[in-house]
Structure formats: C-alpha cells, structure tokens
Amino acid sequence: MPVAIDAMFARVQEDSEGEFLRDHDAIVRTSSGAVRIITANGKRLARGLGIESVKSALEEWDALPEEERRPGAVIVPEKGKPDPRLADLRPPEGCLILRVANRHLARDDQDELRYLLVDDFSTSRSQRSAERYAESSNDFLWIFEEEWKALLPEKPRVGDRAPVPEALQLRLFRYHMNPMLGVIGGICFRYSATDDGELTAVVEEAGNRVRLRLEGSAKLSHTKRDTITYEPALFGYVEYDADTRTIDRFDLIAFGNLDGPMLMEGFLESTRPFGVAFELIKDPNPAETLRPHGCGKHSSDYHRPAPR
Amino acid sequence: MRRFWSKFAVAGALLSAICMNVASAEPKPIPPEQFESLKKRIQPQPGENRFWEIPWLVSIHEARVKAAAEGKPIYVWSGSQGAPITGC
C-alpha cells in the first residue's frame, strides 16, 4: 500500500496520524526522501529505497503469523480530530491545481534545444544522478478562487488587457520559477518583488467561452549579488466556460536562460535554457492534492505573497 | 593628454551603452506557434518520473485501513521537503 508523507509536517503533527508515524519511526527527515515498510499496526519490516529492501520486507511479511497479516486481522482505530494546521497544507475549496514540470535543457552545435545527457555532467557525478537531473521535476501550483475569478473581466471584449493578479504573479515568480526544484531543493527566487516581472491577460475570445492569452516576462535573481539569474518569457492560455462557470484550461510556460553557479553538482555549463510548464489538473487524485513545494516553511507567503 | 581623455570618455560611453543595452534587453518572447511544442518538451517524457504511475495515498490512516482490509504491508515514502513525489 503506497503512501507519500510530508515529513516536515508529520514530525510536528499533533494528531493520531502524526503520533503513529513518529511512534513507529515511519518517517525520515531527509530532503532526498527515505522509505520504511511497515505493517498496518506499525511493525517495521525493512528500510531502504532499493528493490532489495522491498524483497526483504516481503519475505519478512510472509514470515509473519497469519493472524497479523490476513485481511481484516488488524483493527485500525478511528482517526480522531486532525491537526488544524493541516488546513494550510491542503488545497482550499475552489482552488485550481496545476501540475508543474521544471526542466533544465541544453543547446546543440546548431543552437537547437536538446535534452541533457549524462555527458553534460563531469565524471564526478554518478550516471544515476545525471539521469535523474536530466528528467523534469514535479510540483503543483495552487491558484485560489478569488485569483482566478479576478483574472476574468466582468464584460470581456476581444483585445482587452489586464495585469494578472499581483498575488498570482508573485507566487509564480517566487515559488514556481525554481531551478533548484528536484536538484538541491529550496526556493531559488523567494525574494522576488512585484517589479521583477509582469504577466498580462489579453482577451482573445469573448462570449460563452472566454479565452485569455497570457504573456509576460521576468528577470529574477537569487541574491542581491545576482549569483543566479533567470530571465524567462511567459506565455499561455486560460479558457473559461460561462455555462459551467469553470476554468477548463490553464496552460502556461516560462522559458529562458538560467545563468550562474552550478545548481547541479558536476554540471558543466553555467548558462543553459530552463523551462517551467503548468497545466490544469481537472480531476485531481489524492496525490495531486499534495502541497506545492513552496507551501511548506513559507506557507503563509505562498497563500498571500507579501508585495515588496 | 586631452585627446587621451577624450578617447577614454568615448570608450566609456560606448561601454555604458552596451551594458545598458544588455541590462535592459527583454527575454525573447515565446512565439504562439511554438507554445505547444515547447510545453511538451518541458513536460515529462515517456519513461520519466515513473513513480507517478503508482496510486499514492497521502494519509497514513487511510493507508493503514486499506492495508489492514486487504492484508498488505505499507510502503511509506517520506521526505523533509514535502512528500518526495513532489519536488522530485
């Protein structure tokens, strides 16, 4: 039974779930993640990410007495009242959830875009790490109900232009233009200010369906010394169905050059293209309601980014 | 001497102009006709991020209830920067 746990919260979670996880040593506080394999009543079977650990755990499971592993043998107590702080880590009613993919890219000899290769990394990096860095990284973007409603003009006319709500722009710049995601972790441009970028919505279609084109750009830097900079253009589309009063498309990409010291250990180039793609999830499954990476330590600013 | 400083001033002005141009250059806009292909290129490719093919639960209580009912062990993947299936 696979379960993904936010150990940052679980280690302080004041309810029966937090207590169970801590009492049975079922969570690990490492940024790279760790695995525990346990029974429904908390007995630990094995540890480790590798397939060998899983095999060992299954052998241990098979060796358990029948009365510990047959279906219905373990009675799980009622869950009880959840820690109220959990509310900030779950998407609120009316919130749009967008899947976010980040990707570091490279250019070939003809200046065409290409995916990263193991050879782009120095030999100090293991092949497995290099392959992982070459993949896209995952996150979610939350767009709160008042924000997506504010995107829609009251009486839309083709050609109308309006800035995207400031809170959404700041959330995008601070927490989702993040080349550290999936590499070393952390939030790269958390101190971005309102005038570090702009994003505008332009009405392309008005009527029962409203289509907005999003366009803009940003110039983001990691510190005041500009040690890491990212200068993306942004482009996308939002579509609204007036009959169902829902947004049924929210597609956005950010793409531009990332410059600065290597975020990926062993990566050979200091300037490379970096892209972020956002796509609306229409019917999120439980795992797709997990909190965005930036909505952890900084959940208050993620929900309501303070203008600077 | 004055000629030297005059040349120096011209060179300085040119350098400033170049620097200002670089600093004020806007990122190259994304042409609408390239939007879909660029988006697809950034998004996960076949074979990438395969852990998303697994139907993860996000509550240990729910996992315990299901594991007990089905007679299965629980695979708990945790991380200090959030559940590892995000941010990974």
Short mmCIF file of C-alpha atoms in Angstrom, two decimals, chain B residues 36-72:
data_model
loop_
_atom_site.label_atom_id
_atom_site.label_comp_id
_atom_site.label_asym_id
_atom_site.label_seq_id
_atom_site.Cartn_x
_atom_site.Cartn_y
_atom_site.Cartn_z
CA GLU B 36 2.65 23.54 -27.63
CA SER B 37 5.93 22.01 -28.74
CA LEU B 38 7.92 23.84 -26.08
CA LYS B 39 5.43 22.85 -23.40
CA LYS B 40 5.65 19.19 -24.43
CA ARG B 41 9.42 19.36 -24.40
CA ILE B 42 9.46 20.63 -20.82
CA GLN B 43 6.87 18.15 -19.52
CA PRO B 44 7.83 14.59 -18.51
CA GLN B 45 8.77 12.33 -21.38
CA PRO B 46 7.82 8.63 -21.64
CA GLY B 47 9.78 6.69 -19.04
CA GLU B 48 10.43 9.71 -16.81
CA ASN B 49 9.07 10.18 -13.28
CA ARG B 50 7.60 6.70 -13.26
CA PHE B 51 6.78 6.95 -9.56
CA TRP B 52 3.73 8.95 -10.67
CA GLU B 53 2.30 5.76 -12.18
CA ILE B 54 1.73 4.50 -8.63
CA PRO B 55 -1.65 5.31 -6.98
CA TRP B 56 -0.18 7.04 -3.92
CA LEU B 57 -2.24 7.68 -0.83
CA VAL B 58 -1.36 10.74 1.25
CA SER B 59 -2.81 9.73 4.63
CA ILE B 60 -1.18 7.10 6.84
CA HIS B 61 -4.57 6.44 8.43
CA GLU B 62 -6.15 5.66 5.08
CA ALA B 63 -3.15 3.51 4.15
CA ARG B 64 -3.47 1.56 7.41
CA VAL B 65 -7.20 0.99 6.91
CA LYS B 66 -6.72 -0.25 3.34
CA ALA B 67 -3.65 -2.32 4.18
CA ALA B 68 -5.49 -3.99 7.06
CA ALA B 69 -8.55 -4.71 4.92
CA GLU B 70 -6.51 -6.13 2.03
CA GLY B 71 -3.85 -7.89 4.09
CA LYS B 72 -0.90 -5.94 2.69
#
